[in-house]
C-alpha atoms as one frame of an Amber mdcrd trajectory, in Angstrom:
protein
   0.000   0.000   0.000   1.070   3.628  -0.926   1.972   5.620   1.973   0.682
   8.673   0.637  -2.343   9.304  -1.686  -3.009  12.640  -3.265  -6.759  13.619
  -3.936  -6.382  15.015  -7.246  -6.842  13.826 -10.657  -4.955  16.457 -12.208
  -2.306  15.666 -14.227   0.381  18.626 -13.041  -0.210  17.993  -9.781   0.368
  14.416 -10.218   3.683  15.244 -11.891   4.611  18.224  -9.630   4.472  15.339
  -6.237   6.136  12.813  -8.476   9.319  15.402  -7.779   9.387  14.771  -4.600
  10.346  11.077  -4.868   7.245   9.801  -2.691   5.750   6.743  -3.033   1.035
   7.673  -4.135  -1.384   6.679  -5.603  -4.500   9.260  -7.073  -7.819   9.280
  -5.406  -9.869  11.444  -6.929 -12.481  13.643  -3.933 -15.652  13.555  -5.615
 -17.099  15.974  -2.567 -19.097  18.916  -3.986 -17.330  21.841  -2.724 -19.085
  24.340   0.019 -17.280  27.516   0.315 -18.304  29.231   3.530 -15.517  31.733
   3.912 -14.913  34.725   2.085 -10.918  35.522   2.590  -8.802  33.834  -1.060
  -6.561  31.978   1.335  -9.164  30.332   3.614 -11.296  29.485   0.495  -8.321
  27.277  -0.839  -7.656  25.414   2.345 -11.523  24.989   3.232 -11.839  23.426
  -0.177  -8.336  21.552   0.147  -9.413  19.733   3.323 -13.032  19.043   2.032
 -11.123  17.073  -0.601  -8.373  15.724   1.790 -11.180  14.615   4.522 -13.402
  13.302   1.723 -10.360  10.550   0.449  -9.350   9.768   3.418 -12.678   8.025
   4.706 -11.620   5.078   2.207  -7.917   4.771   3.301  -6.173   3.268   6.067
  -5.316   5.218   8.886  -1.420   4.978   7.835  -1.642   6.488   5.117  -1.836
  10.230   4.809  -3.677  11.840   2.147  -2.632  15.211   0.568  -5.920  17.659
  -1.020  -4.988  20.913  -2.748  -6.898  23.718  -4.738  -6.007  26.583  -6.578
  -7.747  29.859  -7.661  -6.769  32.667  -9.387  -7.827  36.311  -7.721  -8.230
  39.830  -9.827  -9.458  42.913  -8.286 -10.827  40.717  -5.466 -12.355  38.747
  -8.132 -12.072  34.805  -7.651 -11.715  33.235 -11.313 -12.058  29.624 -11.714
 -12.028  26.994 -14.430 -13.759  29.261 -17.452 -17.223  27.880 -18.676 -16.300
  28.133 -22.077 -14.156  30.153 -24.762 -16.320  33.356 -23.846 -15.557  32.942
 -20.412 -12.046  32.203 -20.954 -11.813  35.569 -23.203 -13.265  37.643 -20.445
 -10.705  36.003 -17.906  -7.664  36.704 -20.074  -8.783  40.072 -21.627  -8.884
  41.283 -17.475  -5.634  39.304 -16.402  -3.442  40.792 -19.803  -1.840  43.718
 -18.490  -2.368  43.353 -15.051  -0.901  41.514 -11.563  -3.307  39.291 -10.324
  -2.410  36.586  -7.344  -2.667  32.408  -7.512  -3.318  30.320  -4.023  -3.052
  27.004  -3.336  -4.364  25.528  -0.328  -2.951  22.187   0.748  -4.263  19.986
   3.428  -2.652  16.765   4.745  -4.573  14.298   6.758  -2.885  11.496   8.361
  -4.565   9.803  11.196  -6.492  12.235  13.768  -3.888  15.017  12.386  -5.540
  17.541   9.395  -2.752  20.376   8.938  -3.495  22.975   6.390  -1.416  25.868
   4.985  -1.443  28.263   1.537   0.823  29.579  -0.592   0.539  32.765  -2.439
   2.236  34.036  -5.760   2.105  37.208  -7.312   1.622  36.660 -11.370   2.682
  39.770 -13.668   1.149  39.366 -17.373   2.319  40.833 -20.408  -0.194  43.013
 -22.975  -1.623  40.566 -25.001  -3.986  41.338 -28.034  -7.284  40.194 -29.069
  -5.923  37.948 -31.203  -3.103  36.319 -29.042  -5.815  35.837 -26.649  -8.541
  34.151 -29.252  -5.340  31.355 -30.134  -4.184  30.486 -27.094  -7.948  29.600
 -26.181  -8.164  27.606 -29.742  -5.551  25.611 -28.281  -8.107  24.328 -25.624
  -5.248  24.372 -22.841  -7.105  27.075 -20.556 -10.451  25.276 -20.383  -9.336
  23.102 -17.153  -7.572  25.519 -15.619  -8.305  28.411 -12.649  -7.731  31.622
 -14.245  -8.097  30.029 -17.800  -4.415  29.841 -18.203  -1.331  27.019 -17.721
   1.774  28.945 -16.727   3.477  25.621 -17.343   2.174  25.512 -21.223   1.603
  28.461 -24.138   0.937  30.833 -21.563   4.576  31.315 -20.339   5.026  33.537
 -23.325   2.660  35.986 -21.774   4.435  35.690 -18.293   6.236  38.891 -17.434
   7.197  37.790 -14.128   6.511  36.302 -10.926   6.179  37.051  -6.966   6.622
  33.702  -5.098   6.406  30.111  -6.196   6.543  29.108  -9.739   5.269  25.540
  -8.462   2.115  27.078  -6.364   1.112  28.028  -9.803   0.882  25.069 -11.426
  -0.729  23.959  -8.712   0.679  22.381  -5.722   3.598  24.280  -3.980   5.892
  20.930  -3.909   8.078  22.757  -1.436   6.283  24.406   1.366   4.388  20.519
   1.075   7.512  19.037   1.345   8.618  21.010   4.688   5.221  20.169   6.088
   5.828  16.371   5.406   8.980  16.488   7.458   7.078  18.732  10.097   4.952
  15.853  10.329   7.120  13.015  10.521   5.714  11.875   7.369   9.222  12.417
   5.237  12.936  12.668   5.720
C-alpha cells in the first residue's frame, strides 16, 4: 500500500508530487465543494481539506492523504475553471496587463492530524492582443484551468514575471508541502 495518496486527478499535480520522490497513488475527492468563507486563502484550504477529509474516509489510517486547490484572484475577483471560450476571453482580456495573485491551499490528513497551509504568488502578465488571446484559447489548454491559463504551457510567453512560487502556480507548492511532510514526521 502507498503511503501517501493525493486527492487530485490532475495531471500537473500528479507530476509536480512525483518530484518529490514519494511513493502515491491518485484518489480522486468527488465531494461537492461548500465555500463558507470569504478571505482567497481560507477558500483554498476549506476546499483543500473538504477534498483531503473526503479521500481519506476510504484509506487506512497509515496512510496520509494530501488535497490541494487553486484559484486565481483579480481585483478581489475569484476566477475559476472558465465555462467556455467566452468565459475564458473575459478572464484573459482582465488578467493581460495586469498583476493578479494564484493560491493554493494544501491539506494533509494522516490519522487524527488535518494540517493545512497556503501559498501565495504574485503573477505579472504581459499586454496581449485580441488575437493572441482568441489562439491560445483555440488551443483548448485554458479550459481546465483556474484563471483560464497554464503557466506551465503556451501561456509562459505571456508571463512577465513572478512574486513567489513558480510551483504554487501550477498547482501544488511541492516545497512548502515538502517542509510540512517532514514537520509531520511523514518524510525525511
Amino acid at each position: 500500500m502507498n503511503k501517501f495518496v493525493l486527492a487530485s486527478a490532475s495531471p500537473r499535480r500528479k507530476e509536480l508530487l512525483e518530484q518529490l520522490g514519494l511513493s502515491f497513488m491518485v484518489c480522486k475527492s468527488s465531494v461537492e465543494e461548500k465555500i463558507t468563507k470569504s478571505d482567497p486563502a481560507q477558500i483554498v484550504m476549506e476546499l483543500s481539506e473538504q477534498k483531503a477529509k473526503d479521500v481519506k474516509k476510504d484509506v487506512g489510517p497509515n496512510v496520509a492523504v494530501i488535497g490541494a486547490d487553486t484559484i486565481v484572484v483579480f481585483k478581489d475577483q475569484i476566477l475559476g475553471k472558465p465555462a467556455d471560450g467566452e468565459d475564458a476571453y473575459r478572464m484573459l482580456s482582465e488578467l493581460q496587463g495586469n498583476t493578479h495573485k494564484v493560491y493554493t491551499g494544501v491539506t494533509i490528513c494522516h490519522g487524527s492530524r488535518v494540517r493545512s497551509f497556503f501559498e501565495s504568488t504574485k503573477v505579472h502578465v504581459y499586454e496581449m492582443s485580441e488575437r493572441q488571446i482568441r489562439r491560445y484559447i483555440e488551443t483548448g489548454e485554458p479550459m481546465d484551468k483556474a484563471g483560464a491559463y497554464g503557466i506551465q504551457g503556451r501561456f509562459a510567453a505571456y508571463i512577465k514575471g513572478i512574486e513567489g512560487d513558480y510551483n504554487n502556480v501550477v498547482g501544488l507548492p511541492i516545497g512548502r508541502l515538502y517542509q510540512e511532510l517532514i514537520h509531520l514526521s511523514l518524510a525525511e
